[in-house]
């Protein structure tokens, strides 16, 4: 029985262990740029199809969002709310292993002061984001 459980665990981990830190970095940076900085809804939808599993979940401090369309809607609302020159920028490289990755970021107007800092923590399955936690740092 124990051998069978280990075998099942190995199968579950198969889609989570074949990525390097550069793979995690590319995926999470692409998410920032192509989803959360993308103002064109069609381009954002294409990115979501490529970067996320079919039924992803995003956890924000004040909401839980299910599905690609809802994640796109939230990203679009953020960009509309903060203006045309607002952008998210990574502050380092993503790190990860065994299907969990972290990327710190900052956001604010381009060439302006940083308005917010935080991090994305993602569960990665078969090279795509399955669950995303958006963590905001307390205001300084």
Short mmCIF file of N, CA, C and O in Angstrom, two decimals:
data_model
loop_
_atom_site.label_atom_id
_atom_site.label_comp_id
_atom_site.label_asym_id
_atom_site.label_seq_id
_atom_site.Cartn_x
_atom_site.Cartn_y
_atom_site.Cartn_z
N UNK A 1 0.83 -1.19 0.00
CA UNK A 1 0.00 0.00 0.00
C UNK A 1 0.87 1.26 0.00
O UNK A 1 0.59 2.19 -0.73
N UNK A 2 1.92 1.28 0.83
CA UNK A 2 2.80 2.45 0.88
C UNK A 2 3.48 2.68 -0.46
O UNK A 2 3.63 3.82 -0.90
N UNK A 3 3.88 1.59 -1.15
CA UNK A 3 4.50 1.74 -2.46
C UNK A 3 3.52 2.33 -3.46
O UNK A 3 3.89 3.15 -4.29
N UNK A 4 2.28 1.94 -3.38
CA UNK A 4 1.26 2.47 -4.29
C UNK A 4 1.05 3.96 -4.04
O UNK A 4 0.93 4.74 -4.97
N UNK A 5 1.01 4.36 -2.77
CA UNK A 5 0.85 5.78 -2.45
C UNK A 5 2.03 6.60 -2.97
O UNK A 5 1.85 7.68 -3.51
N UNK A 6 3.26 6.07 -2.80
CA UNK A 6 4.44 6.76 -3.32
C UNK A 6 4.36 6.88 -4.83
O UNK A 6 4.72 7.89 -5.41
N UNK A 7 3.89 5.85 -5.50
CA UNK A 7 3.74 5.87 -6.95
C UNK A 7 2.73 6.93 -7.37
O UNK A 7 2.94 7.67 -8.32
N UNK A 8 1.60 7.02 -6.65
CA UNK A 8 0.58 8.04 -6.94
C UNK A 8 1.14 9.43 -6.73
O UNK A 8 0.88 10.34 -7.51
N UNK A 9 1.92 9.63 -5.66
CA UNK A 9 2.55 10.92 -5.40
C UNK A 9 3.52 11.29 -6.51
O UNK A 9 3.58 12.43 -6.94
N UNK A 10 4.28 10.32 -6.98
CA UNK A 10 5.25 10.58 -8.06
C UNK A 10 4.53 11.00 -9.33
O UNK A 10 4.96 11.90 -10.03
N UNK A 11 3.39 10.35 -9.63
CA UNK A 11 2.62 10.73 -10.81
C UNK A 11 2.08 12.15 -10.66
O UNK A 11 2.09 12.93 -11.61
N UNK A 12 1.60 12.50 -9.50
CA UNK A 12 1.07 13.84 -9.27
C UNK A 12 2.15 14.90 -9.40
O UNK A 12 1.91 16.00 -9.89
N UNK A 13 3.37 14.56 -8.98
CA UNK A 13 4.48 15.50 -9.06
C UNK A 13 5.09 15.59 -10.45
O UNK A 13 5.87 16.50 -10.74
N UNK A 14 4.77 14.68 -11.34
CA UNK A 14 5.43 14.63 -12.65
C UNK A 14 5.31 15.95 -13.39
O UNK A 14 6.25 16.40 -14.03
N UNK A 15 4.16 16.60 -13.33
CA UNK A 15 3.97 17.87 -14.02
C UNK A 15 4.53 19.05 -13.27
O UNK A 15 4.45 20.17 -13.74
N UNK A 16 5.09 18.83 -12.11
CA UNK A 16 5.55 19.93 -11.27
C UNK A 16 7.07 20.00 -11.11
O UNK A 16 7.57 21.00 -10.65
N UNK A 17 7.79 18.96 -11.48
CA UNK A 17 9.21 18.91 -11.13
C UNK A 17 10.15 19.14 -12.30
O UNK A 17 11.34 19.22 -12.11
N UNK A 18 9.65 19.24 -13.50
CA UNK A 18 10.52 19.34 -14.66
C UNK A 18 10.87 20.77 -15.04
O UNK A 18 11.41 21.01 -16.10
N UNK A 19 10.58 21.73 -14.21
CA UNK A 19 10.85 23.13 -14.54
C UNK A 19 12.08 23.62 -13.79
O UNK A 19 12.30 23.27 -12.65
N UNK A 20 12.84 24.48 -14.44
CA UNK A 20 14.00 25.12 -13.81
C UNK A 20 13.58 26.49 -13.31
O UNK A 20 12.50 26.99 -13.64
N UNK A 21 14.45 27.14 -12.54
CA UNK A 21 14.15 28.49 -12.09
C UNK A 21 13.94 29.43 -13.27
O UNK A 21 13.09 30.32 -13.21
N UNK A 22 14.67 29.24 -14.37
CA UNK A 22 14.46 30.11 -15.53
C UNK A 22 13.09 29.88 -16.15
O UNK A 22 12.46 30.81 -16.65
N UNK A 23 12.57 28.64 -16.09
CA UNK A 23 11.21 28.36 -16.57
C UNK A 23 10.18 29.08 -15.69
O UNK A 23 9.23 29.68 -16.20
N UNK A 24 10.36 28.98 -14.38
CA UNK A 24 9.45 29.67 -13.46
C UNK A 24 9.51 31.18 -13.69
O UNK A 24 8.49 31.86 -13.71
N UNK A 25 10.72 31.69 -13.85
CA UNK A 25 10.90 33.12 -14.07
C UNK A 25 10.19 33.56 -15.35
O UNK A 25 9.47 34.56 -15.36
N UNK A 26 10.39 32.82 -16.41
CA UNK A 26 9.75 33.17 -17.69
C UNK A 26 8.22 33.16 -17.55
O UNK A 26 7.55 34.08 -18.02
N UNK A 27 7.68 32.14 -16.91
CA UNK A 27 6.23 32.03 -16.76
C UNK A 27 5.66 33.18 -15.94
O UNK A 27 4.69 33.83 -16.35
N UNK A 28 6.25 33.47 -14.79
CA UNK A 28 5.69 34.52 -13.93
C UNK A 28 5.94 35.92 -14.48
O UNK A 28 5.09 36.80 -14.32
N UNK A 29 7.06 36.14 -15.14
CA UNK A 29 7.27 37.44 -15.81
C UNK A 29 6.29 37.61 -16.97
O UNK A 29 5.76 38.70 -17.18
N UNK A 30 6.05 36.55 -17.70
CA UNK A 30 5.08 36.60 -18.79
C UNK A 30 3.70 36.91 -18.24
O UNK A 30 2.93 37.67 -18.86
N UNK A 31 3.35 36.35 -17.10
CA UNK A 31 2.07 36.64 -16.47
C UNK A 31 1.95 38.13 -16.14
O UNK A 31 0.93 38.76 -16.43
N UNK A 32 2.99 38.71 -15.55
CA UNK A 32 2.95 40.14 -15.25
C UNK A 32 2.78 40.96 -16.52
O UNK A 32 1.92 41.85 -16.59
N UNK A 33 3.62 40.69 -17.51
CA UNK A 33 3.64 41.51 -18.72
C UNK A 33 2.42 41.28 -19.60
O UNK A 33 1.77 42.22 -20.05
N UNK A 34 2.10 40.02 -19.86
CA UNK A 34 1.08 39.69 -20.87
C UNK A 34 -0.33 39.62 -20.32
O UNK A 34 -1.29 39.66 -21.10
N UNK A 35 -0.47 39.52 -18.99
CA UNK A 35 -1.81 39.50 -18.40
C UNK A 35 -2.06 40.80 -17.63
O UNK A 35 -2.98 41.55 -17.95
N UNK A 36 -1.23 41.08 -16.65
CA UNK A 36 -1.53 42.20 -15.76
C UNK A 36 -1.06 43.57 -16.28
O UNK A 36 -1.49 44.59 -15.75
N UNK A 37 -0.24 43.60 -17.32
CA UNK A 37 0.12 44.87 -17.96
C UNK A 37 -0.54 45.02 -19.32
O UNK A 37 -0.35 46.05 -19.98
N UNK A 38 -1.31 44.05 -19.74
CA UNK A 38 -1.91 44.07 -21.09
C UNK A 38 -3.26 44.78 -21.08
O UNK A 38 -4.19 44.35 -20.41
N UNK A 39 -3.34 45.85 -21.86
CA UNK A 39 -4.57 46.63 -21.92
C UNK A 39 -5.56 46.13 -22.98
O UNK A 39 -6.74 46.44 -22.93
N UNK A 40 -5.09 45.38 -23.94
CA UNK A 40 -5.95 44.83 -24.99
C UNK A 40 -6.59 43.53 -24.50
O UNK A 40 -5.88 42.53 -24.27
N UNK A 41 -7.91 43.51 -24.32
CA UNK A 41 -8.57 42.31 -23.78
C UNK A 41 -8.33 41.04 -24.62
O UNK A 41 -8.18 39.96 -24.06
N UNK A 42 -8.28 41.16 -25.93
CA UNK A 42 -8.06 39.98 -26.78
C UNK A 42 -6.65 39.43 -26.58
O UNK A 42 -6.47 38.20 -26.47
N UNK A 43 -5.66 40.30 -26.53
CA UNK A 43 -4.28 39.85 -26.29
C UNK A 43 -4.15 39.25 -24.90
O UNK A 43 -3.44 38.25 -24.70
N UNK A 44 -4.84 39.84 -23.92
CA UNK A 44 -4.81 39.31 -22.55
C UNK A 44 -5.44 37.92 -22.52
O UNK A 44 -4.93 37.01 -21.87
N UNK A 45 -6.55 37.72 -23.24
CA UNK A 45 -7.21 36.42 -23.28
C UNK A 45 -6.30 35.36 -23.92
O UNK A 45 -6.23 34.22 -23.43
N UNK A 46 -5.59 35.73 -24.96
CA UNK A 46 -4.64 34.81 -25.59
C UNK A 46 -3.55 34.41 -24.60
O UNK A 46 -3.20 33.23 -24.49
N UNK A 47 -3.02 35.39 -23.88
CA UNK A 47 -1.99 35.10 -22.88
C UNK A 47 -2.52 34.18 -21.79
O UNK A 47 -1.84 33.24 -21.38
N UNK A 48 -3.71 34.44 -21.32
CA UNK A 48 -4.32 33.58 -20.29
C UNK A 48 -4.47 32.15 -20.79
O UNK A 48 -4.20 31.20 -20.05
N UNK A 49 -4.86 31.98 -22.04
CA UNK A 49 -4.99 30.63 -22.61
C UNK A 49 -3.65 29.92 -22.63
O UNK A 49 -3.58 28.71 -22.42
N UNK A 50 -2.57 30.66 -22.89
CA UNK A 50 -1.24 30.06 -22.98
C UNK A 50 -0.59 29.84 -21.61
O UNK A 50 0.15 28.87 -21.43
N UNK A 51 -0.85 30.71 -20.66
CA UNK A 51 -0.12 30.70 -19.39
C UNK A 51 -0.84 29.99 -18.25
O UNK A 51 -0.21 29.61 -17.26
N UNK A 52 -2.15 29.84 -18.35
CA UNK A 52 -2.96 29.28 -17.26
C UNK A 52 -3.61 27.97 -17.66
O UNK A 52 -3.93 27.76 -18.83
N UNK A 53 -3.88 27.12 -16.67
CA UNK A 53 -4.67 25.91 -16.90
C UNK A 53 -6.09 26.32 -17.27
O UNK A 53 -6.47 27.49 -17.16
N UNK A 54 -6.89 25.36 -17.68
CA UNK A 54 -8.25 25.65 -18.15
C UNK A 54 -9.13 26.32 -17.08
O UNK A 54 -9.93 27.20 -17.39
N UNK A 55 -9.00 25.91 -15.83
CA UNK A 55 -9.84 26.44 -14.75
C UNK A 55 -8.97 26.94 -13.59
O UNK A 55 -8.94 26.34 -12.51
N UNK A 56 -8.27 28.06 -13.77
CA UNK A 56 -7.40 28.56 -12.71
C UNK A 56 -8.18 29.27 -11.61
O UNK A 56 -9.34 29.67 -11.81
N UNK A 57 -7.50 29.44 -10.49
CA UNK A 57 -8.05 30.23 -9.38
C UNK A 57 -7.00 31.24 -8.96
O UNK A 57 -5.82 30.92 -8.87
N UNK A 58 -7.46 32.48 -8.72
CA UNK A 58 -6.58 33.54 -8.24
C UNK A 58 -7.10 34.01 -6.88
O UNK A 58 -8.28 34.30 -6.72
N UNK A 59 -6.18 34.07 -5.92
CA UNK A 59 -6.50 34.51 -4.57
C UNK A 59 -5.93 35.90 -4.37
O UNK A 59 -4.72 36.09 -4.41
N UNK A 60 -6.79 36.88 -4.18
CA UNK A 60 -6.38 38.24 -3.88
C UNK A 60 -6.68 38.50 -2.41
O UNK A 60 -7.43 37.74 -1.79
N UNK A 61 -6.12 39.57 -1.85
CA UNK A 61 -6.39 39.83 -0.43
C UNK A 61 -7.88 39.93 -0.09
O UNK A 61 -8.29 39.53 1.00
N UNK A 62 -8.69 40.41 -1.03
CA UNK A 62 -10.11 40.61 -0.72
C UNK A 62 -11.06 39.82 -1.62
O UNK A 62 -12.26 40.06 -1.61
N UNK A 63 -10.54 38.87 -2.40
CA UNK A 63 -11.42 38.11 -3.29
C UNK A 63 -10.74 36.82 -3.74
O UNK A 63 -9.51 36.73 -3.74
N UNK A 64 -11.57 35.87 -4.13
CA UNK A 64 -11.11 34.66 -4.80
C UNK A 64 -11.79 34.66 -6.16
O UNK A 64 -13.01 34.80 -6.26
N UNK A 65 -10.99 34.53 -7.20
CA UNK A 65 -11.48 34.64 -8.57
C UNK A 65 -11.26 33.31 -9.28
O UNK A 65 -10.17 32.73 -9.21
N UNK A 66 -12.28 32.82 -9.98
CA UNK A 66 -12.21 31.53 -10.67
C UNK A 66 -12.34 31.75 -12.17
O UNK A 66 -13.24 32.46 -12.63
N UNK A 67 -11.46 31.13 -12.92
CA UNK A 67 -11.55 31.12 -14.38
C UNK A 67 -10.74 32.20 -15.05
O UNK A 67 -10.48 33.27 -14.50
N UNK A 68 -10.34 31.90 -16.28
CA UNK A 68 -9.53 32.83 -17.06
C UNK A 68 -10.26 34.14 -17.33
O UNK A 68 -9.65 35.22 -17.26
N UNK A 69 -11.53 34.07 -17.67
CA UNK A 69 -12.29 35.29 -18.01
C UNK A 69 -12.36 36.23 -16.80
O UNK A 69 -12.22 37.46 -16.97
N UNK A 70 -12.54 35.69 -15.61
CA UNK A 70 -12.61 36.55 -14.42
C UNK A 70 -11.25 37.14 -14.07
O UNK A 70 -11.15 38.29 -13.64
N UNK A 71 -10.19 36.36 -14.27
CA UNK A 71 -8.85 36.90 -14.03
C UNK A 71 -8.59 38.04 -15.01
O UNK A 71 -8.07 39.09 -14.64
N UNK A 72 -8.99 37.86 -16.26
CA UNK A 72 -8.83 38.92 -17.25
C UNK A 72 -9.62 40.16 -16.86
O UNK A 72 -9.13 41.29 -16.99
N UNK A 73 -10.84 39.96 -16.39
CA UNK A 73 -11.67 41.10 -15.99
C UNK A 73 -11.02 41.88 -14.85
O UNK A 73 -10.95 43.11 -14.89
N UNK A 74 -10.49 41.17 -13.87
CA UNK A 74 -9.82 41.83 -12.73
C UNK A 74 -8.58 42.59 -13.20
O UNK A 74 -8.35 43.73 -12.80
N UNK A 75 -7.77 41.98 -14.07
CA UNK A 75 -6.57 42.65 -14.59
C UNK A 75 -6.96 43.91 -15.35
O UNK A 75 -6.34 44.97 -15.17
N UNK A 76 -7.99 43.83 -16.17
CA UNK A 76 -8.45 44.99 -16.92
C UNK A 76 -8.95 46.10 -16.01
O UNK A 76 -8.67 47.29 -16.23
N UNK A 77 -9.69 45.74 -14.97
CA UNK A 77 -10.19 46.73 -14.01
C UNK A 77 -9.04 47.44 -13.30
O UNK A 77 -9.10 48.66 -13.09
N UNK A 78 -8.01 46.69 -12.93
CA UNK A 78 -6.84 47.30 -12.28
C UNK A 78 -6.20 48.34 -13.18
O UNK A 78 -5.89 49.46 -12.74
N UNK A 79 -5.99 47.98 -14.43
CA UNK A 79 -5.34 48.89 -15.37
C UNK A 79 -6.19 50.14 -15.62
O UNK A 79 -5.67 51.25 -15.70
N UNK A 80 -7.50 49.96 -15.74
CA UNK A 80 -8.39 51.11 -15.92
C UNK A 80 -8.37 52.02 -14.70
O UNK A 80 -8.34 53.25 -14.82
N UNK A 81 -8.38 51.42 -13.53
CA UNK A 81 -8.44 52.18 -12.28
C UNK A 81 -7.19 53.03 -12.06
O UNK A 81 -7.29 54.16 -11.59
N UNK A 82 -6.02 52.50 -12.42
CA UNK A 82 -4.79 53.20 -12.10
C UNK A 82 -4.21 54.02 -13.24
O UNK A 82 -3.21 54.72 -13.04
N UNK A 83 -4.79 53.98 -14.42
CA UNK A 83 -4.35 54.86 -15.50
C UNK A 83 -3.47 54.20 -16.54
O UNK A 83 -2.96 53.10 -16.35
N UNK A 84 -3.29 54.92 -17.63
CA UNK A 84 -2.62 54.36 -18.80
C UNK A 84 -1.13 54.12 -18.62
O UNK A 84 -0.54 53.33 -19.35
N UNK A 85 -0.50 54.81 -17.68
CA UNK A 85 0.95 54.61 -17.52
C UNK A 85 1.30 53.73 -16.31
O UNK A 85 2.45 53.60 -15.96
N UNK A 86 0.30 53.11 -15.71
CA UNK A 86 0.52 52.22 -14.57
C UNK A 86 1.03 50.88 -15.08
O UNK A 86 0.54 50.34 -16.07
N UNK A 87 2.05 50.31 -14.40
CA UNK A 87 2.60 49.03 -14.83
C UNK A 87 3.16 48.24 -13.64
O UNK A 87 3.60 48.82 -12.65
N UNK A 88 3.13 46.93 -13.79
CA UNK A 88 3.76 46.01 -12.84
C UNK A 88 5.14 45.65 -13.37
O UNK A 88 5.29 45.37 -14.56
N UNK A 89 6.14 45.67 -12.49
CA UNK A 89 7.51 45.36 -12.88
C UNK A 89 8.13 44.39 -11.88
O UNK A 89 8.05 44.62 -10.68
N UNK A 90 8.74 43.31 -12.36
CA UNK A 90 9.41 42.39 -11.44
C UNK A 90 10.59 43.08 -10.76
O UNK A 90 11.23 43.95 -11.36
N UNK A 91 10.85 42.71 -9.53
CA UNK A 91 11.98 43.30 -8.79
C UNK A 91 13.12 42.31 -8.62
O UNK A 91 14.08 42.60 -7.92
N UNK A 92 13.02 41.18 -9.21
CA UNK A 92 14.06 40.16 -9.15
C UNK A 92 13.64 39.01 -10.03
O UNK A 92 12.71 39.13 -10.83
N UNK A 93 14.29 37.91 -9.87
CA UNK A 93 13.95 36.71 -10.63
C UNK A 93 13.03 35.81 -9.80
O UNK A 93 13.14 35.76 -8.59
N UNK A 94 12.16 35.12 -10.51
CA UNK A 94 11.31 34.14 -9.83
C UNK A 94 12.15 32.96 -9.39
O UNK A 94 13.15 32.61 -10.02
N UNK A 95 11.74 32.37 -8.29
CA UNK A 95 12.34 31.13 -7.81
C UNK A 95 11.22 30.13 -7.58
O UNK A 95 10.09 30.51 -7.28
N UNK A 96 11.56 28.86 -7.73
CA UNK A 96 10.55 27.86 -7.49
C UNK A 96 11.11 26.46 -7.57
O UNK A 96 12.24 26.25 -8.00
N UNK A 97 10.30 25.53 -7.11
CA UNK A 97 10.59 24.11 -7.25
C UNK A 97 9.33 23.33 -6.94
O UNK A 97 8.43 23.82 -6.25
N UNK A 98 9.25 22.15 -7.48
CA UNK A 98 8.14 21.23 -7.23
C UNK A 98 6.77 21.88 -7.43
O UNK A 98 5.84 21.66 -6.66
N UNK A 99 6.66 22.71 -8.45
CA UNK A 99 5.37 23.27 -8.81
C UNK A 99 4.94 24.49 -8.03
O UNK A 99 3.79 24.91 -8.14
N UNK A 100 5.84 25.11 -7.28
CA UNK A 100 5.52 26.33 -6.55
C UNK A 100 6.56 27.38 -6.90
O UNK A 100 7.76 27.10 -6.86
N UNK A 101 6.11 28.58 -7.27
CA UNK A 101 7.03 29.64 -7.67
C UNK A 101 6.62 30.97 -7.06
O UNK A 101 5.44 31.21 -6.77
N UNK A 102 7.62 31.86 -6.90
CA UNK A 102 7.43 33.17 -6.28
C UNK A 102 8.14 34.23 -7.12
O UNK A 102 9.28 34.02 -7.53
N UNK A 103 7.46 35.34 -7.39
CA UNK A 103 8.06 36.48 -8.08
C UNK A 103 7.64 37.76 -7.37
O UNK A 103 6.45 38.06 -7.26
N UNK A 104 8.62 38.50 -6.87
CA UNK A 104 8.34 39.80 -6.25
C UNK A 104 8.20 40.85 -7.35
O UNK A 104 8.84 40.77 -8.40
N UNK A 105 7.37 41.86 -7.09
CA UNK A 105 7.13 42.90 -8.08
C UNK A 105 6.83 44.23 -7.38
O UNK A 105 6.58 44.27 -6.17
N UNK A 106 6.87 45.27 -8.17
CA UNK A 106 6.42 46.59 -7.72
C UNK A 106 5.54 47.16 -8.84
O UNK A 106 5.63 46.72 -9.98
N UNK A 107 4.71 48.11 -8.49
CA UNK A 107 3.81 48.70 -9.49
C UNK A 107 3.64 50.18 -9.21
O UNK A 107 3.71 50.64 -8.07
N UNK A 108 3.39 50.89 -10.28
CA UNK A 108 3.16 52.31 -10.19
C UNK A 108 3.24 52.92 -11.57
O UNK A 108 3.39 52.20 -12.57
N UNK A 109 3.14 54.25 -11.65
CA UNK A 109 3.26 54.90 -12.95
C UNK A 109 4.67 54.71 -13.52
O UNK A 109 5.64 54.73 -12.77
N UNK A 110 4.75 54.51 -14.83
CA UNK A 110 6.06 54.43 -15.47
C UNK A 110 6.80 55.73 -15.19
O UNK A 110 6.23 56.81 -15.28
N UNK A 111 8.07 55.62 -14.82
CA UNK A 111 8.90 56.79 -14.50
C UNK A 111 8.37 57.57 -13.30
O UNK A 111 8.65 58.75 -13.16
N UNK A 112 7.55 56.93 -12.48
CA UNK A 112 7.00 57.60 -11.31
C UNK A 112 7.30 56.83 -10.05
O UNK A 112 8.02 55.83 -10.07
N UNK A 113 6.74 57.27 -8.94
CA UNK A 113 6.99 56.58 -7.67
C UNK A 113 6.30 55.22 -7.63
O UNK A 113 5.28 55.00 -8.28
N UNK A 114 6.87 54.33 -6.85
CA UNK A 114 6.28 53.00 -6.65
C UNK A 114 5.03 53.18 -5.79
O UNK A 114 5.08 53.78 -4.71
N UNK A 115 3.91 52.66 -6.27
CA UNK A 115 2.64 52.80 -5.55
C UNK A 115 2.36 51.61 -4.64
O UNK A 115 1.74 51.75 -3.59
N UNK A 116 2.82 50.43 -5.06
CA UNK A 116 2.55 49.21 -4.30
C UNK A 116 3.63 48.18 -4.62
O UNK A 116 4.17 48.15 -5.72
N UNK A 117 3.93 47.36 -3.63
CA UNK A 117 4.85 46.24 -3.84
C UNK A 117 4.17 44.96 -3.37
O UNK A 117 3.26 45.00 -2.54
N UNK A 118 4.62 43.86 -3.91
CA UNK A 118 4.04 42.59 -3.51
C UNK A 118 4.74 41.44 -4.19
O UNK A 118 5.86 41.57 -4.67
N UNK A 119 4.05 40.34 -4.25
CA UNK A 119 4.60 39.14 -4.88
C UNK A 119 3.46 38.28 -5.40
O UNK A 119 2.35 38.31 -4.87
N UNK A 120 3.76 37.55 -6.44
CA UNK A 120 2.88 36.50 -6.93
C UNK A 120 3.48 35.17 -6.52
O UNK A 120 4.68 34.93 -6.71
N UNK A 121 2.65 34.32 -5.96
CA UNK A 121 3.05 32.95 -5.64
C UNK A 121 2.10 32.06 -6.42
O UNK A 121 0.88 32.22 -6.34
N UNK A 122 2.67 31.16 -7.21
CA UNK A 122 1.85 30.36 -8.11
C UNK A 122 2.10 28.88 -7.93
O UNK A 122 3.23 28.45 -7.75
N UNK A 123 1.02 28.14 -8.03
CA UNK A 123 1.11 26.68 -8.16
C UNK A 123 1.11 26.40 -9.66
O UNK A 123 0.21 26.83 -10.39
N UNK A 124 2.13 25.68 -10.11
CA UNK A 124 2.31 25.41 -11.53
C UNK A 124 2.03 23.93 -11.78
O UNK A 124 2.59 23.06 -11.11
N UNK A 125 1.18 23.67 -12.76
CA UNK A 125 0.85 22.30 -13.15
C UNK A 125 1.06 22.17 -14.65
O UNK A 125 0.49 22.96 -15.43
N UNK A 126 1.89 21.24 -15.05
CA UNK A 126 2.21 21.02 -16.47
C UNK A 126 2.64 22.31 -17.16
O UNK A 126 2.24 22.58 -18.30
N UNK A 127 3.43 23.11 -16.46
CA UNK A 127 4.00 24.32 -17.05
C UNK A 127 3.06 25.51 -17.11
O UNK A 127 3.40 26.54 -17.70
N UNK A 128 1.90 25.41 -16.49
CA UNK A 128 0.92 26.51 -16.50
C UNK A 128 0.48 26.84 -15.08
O UNK A 128 0.53 26.01 -14.18
N UNK A 129 0.02 28.07 -14.91
CA UNK A 129 -0.44 28.53 -13.61
C UNK A 129 -1.81 27.92 -13.31
O UNK A 129 -2.75 28.11 -14.09
N UNK A 130 -1.90 27.21 -12.21
CA UNK A 130 -3.16 26.62 -11.78
C UNK A 130 -3.82 27.48 -10.70
O UNK A 130 -5.04 27.71 -10.73
N UNK A 131 -3.01 27.92 -9.74
CA UNK A 131 -3.51 28.80 -8.68
C UNK A 131 -2.48 29.91 -8.48
O UNK A 131 -1.29 29.65 -8.48
N UNK A 132 -2.98 31.13 -8.31
CA UNK A 132 -2.13 32.30 -8.14
C UNK A 132 -2.57 33.06 -6.90
O UNK A 132 -3.74 33.41 -6.77
N UNK A 133 -1.62 33.28 -5.99
CA UNK A 133 -1.86 34.10 -4.81
C UNK A 133 -1.18 35.44 -5.04
O UNK A 133 0.02 35.50 -5.32
N UNK A 134 -1.94 36.52 -4.93
CA UNK A 134 -1.40 37.87 -5.05
C UNK A 134 -1.21 38.40 -3.64
O UNK A 134 -2.20 38.58 -2.91
N UNK A 135 0.03 38.63 -3.27
CA UNK A 135 0.37 39.08 -1.92
C UNK A 135 0.80 40.53 -1.99
O UNK A 135 1.72 40.87 -2.75
N UNK A 136 0.16 41.39 -1.24
CA UNK A 136 0.52 42.81 -1.19
C UNK A 136 1.29 43.10 0.09
O UNK A 136 0.87 42.69 1.17
N UNK A 137 2.38 43.83 -0.06
CA UNK A 137 3.13 44.25 1.12
C UNK A 137 2.42 45.40 1.80
O UNK A 137 1.79 46.23 1.12
N UNK A 138 2.51 45.51 3.12
CA UNK A 138 1.90 46.65 3.81
C UNK A 138 2.52 47.96 3.32
O UNK A 138 3.70 48.02 2.98
N UNK A 139 1.71 48.99 3.29
CA UNK A 139 2.22 50.32 2.88
C UNK A 139 3.28 50.79 3.86
O UNK A 139 3.18 50.55 5.06
N UNK A 140 4.30 51.42 3.31
CA UNK A 140 5.42 51.90 4.17
C UNK A 140 5.02 53.12 4.96
O UNK A 140 4.20 53.89 4.64
#
